[in-house]
Amino acid sequence: MSAKSRFSGPVAHAHFAAIIRTMLSDSTLADRQTFRILDIGCGDGRLVAYLQKMLADDFPDLDIEVFGFDVEDQGYNDQSQEPEVLNYLSMQLPNIDWGQRIRTISAYEDWPFESGWFDVALSAQVLEHVHDLENFLRNLKRIMRPDGLTAHLLPLADCVMEGHVHVPFAHWIKDFDRRVAYIAALSRIGIGRYNYDKVALGVSTRNMYAIESAKYIECWTLYRRFRNIHEACVRAGLSLSYRYTGKYYSAKLRKIMGLKPERVYGSDSSTFDGGDLAASFLKYISSVNLVMRPIEYDIGKRIHAEKESRLSQS
């Protein structure tokens, strides 16, 4: 793999690879023989291929297996997506049976993977399209190993720019008619994607474009705040943090400056990273990185230990 191909491509790809390398630098995983990764909402399969190639080269003694799935309910009803992804992956990595690793399912189905199967699960710009977050997190917890990690890039409700229509604050306006009027008004002064999307959407006026854009936001996005996601994670048995958000923005900056991405993000301990403090401000600018991990706590064991301690001191 050439130096150019190794460091080109979306920032998210290099960012996820660095997170996984950081995790694999943990000595507790030294005896692991197989390491499985899941790309949630795998789309065109580019991230699956990237991680499979990159990490297999980086860890030749470890059996790296990258899987992916996407949902058929959100615009892929022509049944073309999965064959196209399988064809792409087979051309990139012909020695792997991708038919066993790539799935297309309904958003209302349970994920077609064994419990405790994955070490890492990733998603990029997916969670803001998930309406049934409880079901998503329940499946996520089930398929993860107890010591696994999941990383998700997504815009929170705090983000100023609506990333799909490129109109600031459009998703903050809850009144549908006002949202339409607002998008149309900003489109008239050149803000938004009207000039880019009008042909694809088949619209001839800015007002028609505004209606289509407002429908998209209303029907296919659900922006949440950190505390809302946290509450759902607690119910699902997952911890939640902004971990690696600072590193994600650092990776974006390095890309702009033409620098190579960081290969490893340092220790994967729970030590608070000062860069993550920046998430309090960066969440207004663009996507954040949220890390979820399976978490359990034996309250009975603690109560017993406290009881024994009191008895021994009496």
mmCIF file of C-alpha atoms in Angstrom:
data_model
loop_
_atom_site.group_PDB
_atom_site.id
_atom_site.type_symbol
_atom_site.label_atom_id
_atom_site.label_comp_id
_atom_site.label_asym_id
_atom_site.label_seq_id
_atom_site.Cartn_x
_atom_site.Cartn_y
_atom_site.Cartn_z
ATOM 1 C CA MET A 1 0.000 0.000 0.000
ATOM 2 C CA SER A 2 1.489 3.324 -1.047
ATOM 3 C CA ALA A 3 2.000 6.192 1.375
ATOM 4 C CA LYS A 4 -0.582 8.234 -0.502
ATOM 5 C CA SER A 5 -3.284 5.554 -0.339
ATOM 6 C CA ARG A 6 -2.478 4.815 3.274
ATOM 7 C CA PHE A 7 -3.127 8.371 4.440
ATOM 8 C CA SER A 8 -5.796 9.547 2.001
ATOM 9 C CA GLY A 9 -9.526 9.105 2.376
ATOM 10 C CA PRO A 10 -12.152 10.348 4.834
ATOM 11 C CA VAL A 11 -11.010 11.602 8.214
ATOM 12 C CA ALA A 12 -13.501 9.267 9.891
ATOM 13 C CA HIS A 13 -11.721 6.229 8.444
ATOM 14 C CA ALA A 14 -8.319 7.160 9.857
ATOM 15 C CA HIS A 15 -9.950 8.234 13.121
ATOM 16 C CA PHE A 16 -11.684 4.885 13.633
ATOM 17 C CA ALA A 17 -8.501 3.012 12.719
ATOM 18 C CA ALA A 18 -6.561 4.992 15.355
ATOM 19 C CA ILE A 19 -9.182 4.179 18.003
ATOM 20 C CA ILE A 20 -8.912 0.466 17.213
ATOM 21 C CA ARG A 21 -5.101 0.536 17.244
ATOM 22 C CA THR A 22 -5.282 2.288 20.602
ATOM 23 C CA MET A 23 -7.536 -0.437 21.922
ATOM 24 C CA LEU A 24 -5.263 -3.167 20.553
ATOM 25 C CA SER A 25 -2.251 -1.584 22.258
ATOM 26 C CA ASP A 26 -3.822 -2.636 25.569
ATOM 27 C CA SER A 27 -1.801 -5.551 26.963
ATOM 28 C CA THR A 28 -4.968 -7.285 28.178
ATOM 29 C CA LEU A 29 -5.779 -8.069 24.542
ATOM 30 C CA ALA A 30 -2.364 -9.571 23.793
ATOM 31 C CA ASP A 31 -3.675 -13.139 23.792
ATOM 32 C CA ARG A 32 -6.654 -12.384 21.519
ATOM 33 C CA GLN A 33 -6.562 -14.511 18.351
ATOM 34 C CA THR A 34 -9.580 -13.092 16.533
ATOM 35 C CA PHE A 35 -10.718 -9.469 16.604
ATOM 36 C CA ARG A 36 -14.117 -8.646 15.144
ATOM 37 C CA ILE A 37 -15.308 -5.196 14.060
ATOM 38 C CA LEU A 38 -18.820 -4.151 13.036
ATOM 39 C CA ASP A 39 -19.598 -1.169 10.792
ATOM 40 C CA ILE A 40 -23.179 -0.135 11.626
ATOM 41 C CA GLY A 41 -24.754 1.511 8.589
ATOM 42 C CA CYS A 42 -21.923 0.363 6.332
ATOM 43 C CA GLY A 43 -23.264 2.165 3.240
ATOM 44 C CA ASP A 44 -20.975 1.660 0.254
ATOM 45 C CA GLY A 45 -18.552 -0.589 2.138
ATOM 46 C CA ARG A 46 -15.572 1.791 1.933
ATOM 47 C CA LEU A 47 -14.939 1.822 5.683
ATOM 48 C CA VAL A 48 -15.234 -1.981 5.859
ATOM 49 C CA ALA A 49 -12.587 -2.379 3.142
ATOM 50 C CA TYR A 50 -10.336 0.297 4.648
ATOM 51 C CA LEU A 51 -10.309 -1.241 8.120
ATOM 52 C CA GLN A 52 -9.890 -4.782 6.824
ATOM 53 C CA LYS A 53 -6.876 -3.803 4.705
ATOM 54 C CA MET A 54 -5.265 -1.412 7.152
ATOM 55 C CA LEU A 55 -5.600 -3.406 10.351
ATOM 56 C CA ALA A 56 -4.701 -6.731 8.754
ATOM 57 C CA ASP A 57 -1.434 -5.105 7.636
ATOM 58 C CA ASP A 58 -0.860 -3.547 11.057
ATOM 59 C CA PHE A 59 -1.572 -6.730 13.032
ATOM 60 C CA PRO A 60 -0.502 -9.677 10.849
ATOM 61 C CA ASP A 61 -0.622 -12.127 13.773
ATOM 62 C CA LEU A 62 -4.232 -11.268 14.590
ATOM 63 C CA ASP A 63 -7.226 -12.538 12.640
ATOM 64 C CA ILE A 64 -9.055 -9.290 11.821
ATOM 65 C CA GLU A 65 -12.663 -9.764 10.706
ATOM 66 C CA VAL A 66 -14.702 -6.712 9.649
ATOM 67 C CA PHE A 67 -18.473 -7.046 9.244
ATOM 68 C CA GLY A 68 -21.124 -4.545 8.219
ATOM 69 C CA PHE A 69 -24.840 -4.051 7.848
ATOM 70 C CA ASP A 70 -27.271 -1.429 6.648
ATOM 71 C CA VAL A 71 -31.039 -1.085 6.757
ATOM 72 C CA GLU A 72 -33.366 -1.464 3.797
ATOM 73 C CA ASP A 73 -36.103 0.820 5.149
ATOM 74 C CA GLN A 74 -34.337 4.117 4.454
ATOM 75 C CA GLY A 75 -34.415 4.488 0.685
ATOM 76 C CA TYR A 76 -32.751 1.249 -0.454
ATOM 77 C CA ASN A 77 -35.914 -0.512 -1.553
ATOM 78 C CA ASP A 78 -34.578 -1.190 -5.045
ATOM 79 C CA GLN A 79 -32.492 -4.041 -3.590
ATOM 80 C CA SER A 80 -29.374 -2.710 -5.345
ATOM 81 C CA GLN A 81 -27.272 -1.663 -2.391
ATOM 82 C CA GLU A 82 -26.143 -5.026 -1.033
ATOM 83 C CA PRO A 83 -25.072 -6.473 -4.445
ATOM 84 C CA GLU A 84 -23.127 -3.287 -5.189
ATOM 85 C CA VAL A 85 -21.367 -3.402 -1.810
ATOM 86 C CA LEU A 86 -20.555 -7.096 -2.170
ATOM 87 C CA ASN A 87 -19.170 -6.486 -5.667
ATOM 88 C CA TYR A 88 -17.006 -3.614 -4.441
ATOM 89 C CA LEU A 89 -15.645 -5.574 -1.477
ATOM 90 C CA SER A 90 -15.004 -8.665 -3.597
ATOM 91 C CA MET A 91 -12.952 -6.558 -5.992
ATOM 92 C CA GLN A 92 -10.977 -4.970 -3.152
ATOM 93 C CA LEU A 93 -10.462 -8.131 -1.077
ATOM 94 C CA PRO A 94 -11.326 -11.181 -3.184
ATOM 95 C CA ASN A 95 -10.117 -13.780 -0.678
ATOM 96 C CA ILE A 96 -12.897 -13.037 1.824
ATOM 97 C CA ASP A 97 -16.430 -14.438 1.649
ATOM 98 C CA TRP A 98 -18.219 -11.103 1.997
ATOM 99 C CA GLY A 99 -21.593 -12.751 1.603
ATOM 100 C CA GLN A 100 -21.105 -14.020 5.158
ATOM 101 C CA ARG A 101 -20.111 -10.622 6.529
ATOM 102 C CA ILE A 102 -22.439 -8.044 4.934
ATOM 103 C CA ARG A 103 -26.139 -7.884 5.734
ATOM 104 C CA THR A 104 -29.128 -5.750 4.775
ATOM 105 C CA ILE A 105 -31.919 -5.825 7.351
ATOM 106 C CA SER A 106 -35.004 -3.952 8.437
ATOM 107 C CA ALA A 107 -34.550 -1.273 11.075
ATOM 108 C CA TYR A 108 -37.187 -3.147 13.077
ATOM 109 C CA GLU A 109 -35.327 -6.486 13.113
ATOM 110 C CA ASP A 110 -32.841 -7.712 15.675
ATOM 111 C CA TRP A 111 -29.305 -7.555 14.340
ATOM 112 C CA PRO A 112 -28.299 -10.872 12.724
ATOM 113 C CA PHE A 113 -25.196 -11.510 14.822
ATOM 114 C CA GLU A 114 -24.398 -13.742 17.777
ATOM 115 C CA SER A 115 -24.379 -12.330 21.294
ATOM 116 C CA GLY A 116 -20.955 -11.222 22.537
ATOM 117 C CA TRP A 117 -19.514 -11.514 19.017
ATOM 118 C CA PHE A 118 -17.805 -8.149 18.452
ATOM 119 C CA ASP A 119 -14.826 -6.392 20.017
ATOM 120 C CA VAL A 120 -15.585 -3.045 18.345
ATOM 121 C CA ALA A 121 -18.676 -1.516 16.748
ATOM 122 C CA LEU A 122 -18.577 1.752 14.783
ATOM 123 C CA SER A 123 -21.055 4.111 13.180
ATOM 124 C CA ALA A 124 -20.575 7.343 11.239
ATOM 125 C CA GLN A 125 -23.499 9.754 10.843
ATOM 126 C CA VAL A 126 -26.001 7.033 11.725
ATOM 127 C CA LEU A 127 -27.408 7.738 15.183
ATOM 128 C CA GLU A 128 -29.173 10.928 14.108
ATOM 129 C CA HIS A 129 -31.261 8.738 11.766
ATOM 130 C CA VAL A 130 -32.157 6.108 14.385
ATOM 131 C CA HIS A 131 -35.686 6.626 15.640
ATOM 132 C CA ASP A 132 -35.871 3.631 17.980
ATOM 133 C CA LEU A 133 -32.781 4.346 20.062
ATOM 134 C CA GLU A 134 -33.795 1.882 22.783
ATOM 135 C CA ASN A 135 -33.854 -0.994 20.284
ATOM 136 C CA PHE A 136 -30.566 0.146 18.730
ATOM 137 C CA LEU A 137 -28.788 0.214 22.092
ATOM 138 C CA ARG A 138 -30.310 -3.085 23.196
ATOM 139 C CA ASN A 139 -28.901 -4.769 20.076
ATOM 140 C CA LEU A 140 -25.594 -2.965 20.492
ATOM 141 C CA LYS A 141 -25.182 -4.190 24.080
ATOM 142 C CA ARG A 142 -26.138 -7.752 23.113
ATOM 143 C CA ILE A 143 -23.631 -8.215 20.278
ATOM 144 C CA MET A 144 -20.677 -6.652 22.150
ATOM 145 C CA ARG A 145 -18.085 -8.508 24.193
ATOM 146 C CA PRO A 146 -18.064 -7.414 27.859
ATOM 147 C CA ASP A 147 -14.700 -5.666 27.306
ATOM 148 C CA GLY A 148 -15.728 -4.220 23.931
ATOM 149 C CA LEU A 149 -15.884 -0.624 22.766
ATOM 150 C CA THR A 150 -18.225 1.217 20.413
ATOM 151 C CA ALA A 151 -17.493 4.582 18.780
ATOM 152 C CA HIS A 152 -20.051 6.768 17.033
ATOM 153 C CA LEU A 153 -19.609 9.976 15.045
ATOM 154 C CA LEU A 154 -22.785 12.054 14.966
ATOM 155 C CA PRO A 155 -24.118 15.592 15.262
ATOM 156 C CA LEU A 156 -25.987 16.337 18.477
ATOM 157 C CA ALA A 157 -29.041 18.574 18.756
ATOM 158 C CA ASP A 158 -26.673 21.380 19.832
ATOM 159 C CA CYS A 159 -24.951 21.507 16.426
ATOM 160 C CA VAL A 160 -25.613 24.803 14.672
ATOM 161 C CA MET A 161 -25.373 23.555 11.078
ATOM 162 C CA GLU A 162 -27.922 21.052 9.792
ATOM 163 C CA GLY A 163 -25.584 18.788 7.879
ATOM 164 C CA HIS A 164 -27.971 17.400 5.277
ATOM 165 C CA VAL A 165 -29.379 20.636 3.849
ATOM 166 C CA HIS A 166 -26.515 22.891 5.006
ATOM 167 C CA VAL A 167 -28.863 25.468 6.464
ATOM 168 C CA PRO A 168 -27.896 26.627 9.985
ATOM 169 C CA PHE A 169 -30.497 26.136 12.725
ATOM 170 C CA ALA A 170 -32.953 24.422 10.335
ATOM 171 C CA HIS A 171 -33.297 21.431 12.695
ATOM 172 C CA TRP A 172 -33.851 23.730 15.694
ATOM 173 C CA ILE A 173 -37.136 25.011 14.236
ATOM 174 C CA LYS A 174 -39.909 22.593 15.221
ATOM 175 C CA ASP A 175 -42.812 24.385 13.522
ATOM 176 C CA PHE A 176 -42.908 22.757 10.073
ATOM 177 C CA ASP A 177 -44.261 25.760 8.142
ATOM 178 C CA ARG A 178 -41.738 28.092 9.748
ATOM 179 C CA ARG A 179 -38.960 25.652 8.901
ATOM 180 C CA VAL A 180 -40.058 25.641 5.242
ATOM 181 C CA ALA A 181 -40.175 29.445 5.140
ATOM 182 C CA TYR A 182 -36.780 29.700 6.819
ATOM 183 C CA ILE A 183 -35.053 27.245 4.454
ATOM 184 C CA ALA A 184 -36.606 28.980 1.441
ATOM 185 C CA ALA A 185 -35.496 32.415 2.673
ATOM 186 C CA LEU A 186 -31.894 31.312 3.227
ATOM 187 C CA SER A 187 -31.843 29.494 -0.103
ATOM 188 C CA ARG A 188 -32.676 32.771 -1.833
ATOM 189 C CA ILE A 189 -29.474 34.332 -0.489
ATOM 190 C CA GLY A 190 -27.351 31.335 -1.467
ATOM 191 C CA ILE A 191 -27.248 29.460 1.862
ATOM 192 C CA GLY A 192 -27.958 25.753 1.631
ATOM 193 C CA ARG A 193 -27.805 23.050 -1.026
ATOM 194 C CA TYR A 194 -30.528 24.249 -3.403
ATOM 195 C CA ASN A 195 -28.185 24.744 -6.359
ATOM 196 C CA TYR A 196 -26.625 21.318 -5.756
ATOM 197 C CA ASP A 197 -29.761 19.291 -5.028
ATOM 198 C CA LYS A 198 -32.470 20.828 -7.207
ATOM 199 C CA VAL A 199 -31.820 18.542 -10.182
ATOM 200 C CA ALA A 200 -31.524 15.369 -8.121
ATOM 201 C CA LEU A 201 -34.694 16.213 -6.188
ATOM 202 C CA GLY A 202 -36.577 17.286 -9.298
ATOM 203 C CA VAL A 203 -37.593 20.656 -7.874
ATOM 204 C CA SER A 204 -37.867 23.862 -9.890
ATOM 205 C CA THR A 205 -38.307 26.471 -7.143
ATOM 206 C CA ARG A 206 -36.675 27.236 -3.835
ATOM 207 C CA ASN A 207 -39.988 26.827 -2.068
ATOM 208 C CA MET A 208 -40.371 23.288 -3.431
ATOM 209 C CA TYR A 209 -36.803 22.563 -2.337
ATOM 210 C CA ALA A 210 -37.551 23.963 1.123
ATOM 211 C CA ILE A 211 -40.567 21.678 1.477
ATOM 212 C CA GLU A 212 -38.543 18.610 0.473
ATOM 213 C CA SER A 213 -35.727 19.572 2.843
ATOM 214 C CA ALA A 214 -38.114 20.210 5.733
ATOM 215 C CA LYS A 215 -39.719 16.811 5.121
ATOM 216 C CA TYR A 216 -36.316 15.136 5.167
ATOM 217 C CA ILE A 217 -35.419 16.708 8.508
ATOM 218 C CA GLU A 218 -38.841 15.896 9.968
ATOM 219 C CA CYS A 219 -39.071 12.279 8.807
ATOM 220 C CA TRP A 220 -35.492 11.014 8.695
ATOM 221 C CA THR A 221 -33.537 12.815 11.399
ATOM 222 C CA LEU A 222 -33.808 12.789 15.153
ATOM 223 C CA TYR A 223 -31.165 14.966 16.789
ATOM 224 C CA ARG A 224 -30.603 14.266 20.473
ATOM 225 C CA ARG A 225 -28.707 15.896 23.294
ATOM 226 C CA PHE A 226 -25.959 14.101 25.187
ATOM 227 C CA ARG A 227 -28.132 13.742 28.289
ATOM 228 C CA ASN A 228 -30.924 12.052 26.292
ATOM 229 C CA ILE A 229 -28.511 9.517 24.819
ATOM 230 C CA HIS A 230 -26.980 9.013 28.260
ATOM 231 C CA GLU A 231 -30.355 8.210 29.808
ATOM 232 C CA ALA A 232 -31.007 5.607 27.104
ATOM 233 C CA CYS A 233 -27.519 4.124 27.566
ATOM 234 C CA VAL A 234 -28.065 3.758 31.309
ATOM 235 C CA ARG A 235 -31.240 1.774 30.656
ATOM 236 C CA ALA A 236 -29.377 -0.403 28.125
ATOM 237 C CA GLY A 237 -26.393 -1.106 30.389
ATOM 238 C CA LEU A 238 -23.886 1.029 28.503
ATOM 239 C CA SER A 239 -21.543 3.766 29.673
ATOM 240 C CA LEU A 240 -21.261 6.928 27.572
ATOM 241 C CA SER A 241 -18.517 9.505 27.098
ATOM 242 C CA TYR A 242 -17.208 12.143 24.682
ATOM 243 C CA ARG A 243 -13.926 10.226 24.509
ATOM 244 C CA TYR A 244 -11.856 10.875 21.355
ATOM 245 C CA THR A 245 -13.930 13.892 20.280
ATOM 246 C CA GLY A 246 -10.876 16.113 20.698
ATOM 247 C CA LYS A 247 -8.839 13.601 18.715
ATOM 248 C CA TYR A 248 -11.411 13.616 15.920
ATOM 249 C CA TYR A 249 -11.100 17.383 15.519
ATOM 250 C CA SER A 250 -7.331 17.074 15.691
ATOM 251 C CA ALA A 251 -7.544 14.538 12.844
ATOM 252 C CA LYS A 252 -9.674 16.966 10.807
ATOM 253 C CA LEU A 253 -7.115 19.719 11.385
ATOM 254 C CA ARG A 254 -4.226 17.458 10.408
ATOM 255 C CA LYS A 255 -6.054 16.578 7.192
ATOM 256 C CA ILE A 256 -6.478 20.283 6.338
ATOM 257 C CA MET A 257 -2.782 20.893 7.031
ATOM 258 C CA GLY A 258 -1.733 17.943 4.872
ATOM 259 C CA LEU A 259 -0.273 16.020 7.814
ATOM 260 C CA LYS A 260 -0.439 12.274 8.323
ATOM 261 C CA PRO A 261 -3.118 11.147 10.779
ATOM 262 C CA GLU A 262 -2.129 9.887 14.204
ATOM 263 C CA ARG A 263 -1.856 6.120 14.167
ATOM 264 C CA VAL A 264 -2.539 5.655 17.897
ATOM 265 C CA TYR A 265 -4.287 7.926 20.373
ATOM 266 C CA GLY A 266 -2.204 7.036 23.401
ATOM 267 C CA SER A 267 -3.278 4.918 26.333
ATOM 268 C CA ASP A 268 -6.793 3.492 26.212
ATOM 269 C CA SER A 269 -7.212 3.994 29.948
ATOM 270 C CA SER A 270 -10.133 5.837 31.497
ATOM 271 C CA THR A 271 -7.950 8.828 32.357
ATOM 272 C CA PHE A 272 -9.799 12.036 31.529
ATOM 273 C CA ASP A 273 -8.467 13.499 28.308
ATOM 274 C CA GLY A 274 -8.292 17.283 28.406
ATOM 275 C CA GLY A 275 -9.037 17.302 24.688
ATOM 276 C CA ASP A 276 -12.453 15.851 25.413
ATOM 277 C CA LEU A 277 -13.269 18.949 27.432
ATOM 278 C CA ALA A 278 -13.413 20.704 24.080
ATOM 279 C CA ALA A 279 -16.517 18.648 23.247
ATOM 280 C CA SER A 280 -18.491 21.128 25.341
ATOM 281 C CA PHE A 281 -17.819 23.661 22.577
ATOM 282 C CA LEU A 282 -17.174 21.486 19.535
ATOM 283 C CA LYS A 283 -20.650 19.960 19.733
ATOM 284 C CA TYR A 284 -21.981 23.277 18.394
ATOM 285 C CA ILE A 285 -19.710 23.127 15.346
ATOM 286 C CA SER A 286 -19.961 19.624 13.921
ATOM 287 C CA SER A 287 -20.083 15.962 14.873
ATOM 288 C CA VAL A 288 -18.800 14.578 18.156
ATOM 289 C CA ASN A 289 -17.365 11.165 18.943
ATOM 290 C CA LEU A 290 -19.357 9.207 21.507
ATOM 291 C CA VAL A 291 -17.909 6.073 23.065
ATOM 292 C CA MET A 292 -20.191 3.446 24.584
ATOM 293 C CA ARG A 293 -19.061 0.404 26.527
ATOM 294 C CA PRO A 294 -20.972 -2.430 28.186
ATOM 295 C CA ILE A 295 -21.131 -1.714 31.902
ATOM 296 C CA GLU A 296 -22.386 -3.700 34.876
ATOM 297 C CA TYR A 297 -22.187 -3.219 38.611
ATOM 298 C CA ASP A 298 -22.810 -5.843 41.288
ATOM 299 C CA ILE A 299 -24.631 -3.832 43.924
ATOM 300 C CA GLY A 300 -25.232 -6.964 45.987
ATOM 301 C CA LYS A 301 -21.494 -7.555 46.254
ATOM 302 C CA ARG A 302 -20.958 -3.985 47.435
ATOM 303 C CA ILE A 303 -23.729 -4.179 50.021
ATOM 304 C CA HIS A 304 -22.275 -7.449 51.310
ATOM 305 C CA ALA A 305 -18.776 -5.951 51.512
ATOM 306 C CA GLU A 306 -20.062 -2.885 53.380
ATOM 307 C CA LYS A 307 -21.969 -5.106 55.773
ATOM 308 C CA GLU A 308 -18.913 -7.264 56.438
ATOM 309 C CA SER A 309 -16.815 -4.135 57.001
ATOM 310 C CA ARG A 310 -19.267 -2.774 59.587
ATOM 311 C CA LEU A 311 -19.378 -6.101 61.402
ATOM 312 C CA SER A 312 -15.586 -6.335 61.547
ATOM 313 C CA GLN A 313 -15.342 -2.832 63.047
ATOM 314 C CA SER A 314 -18.054 -3.382 65.679
#
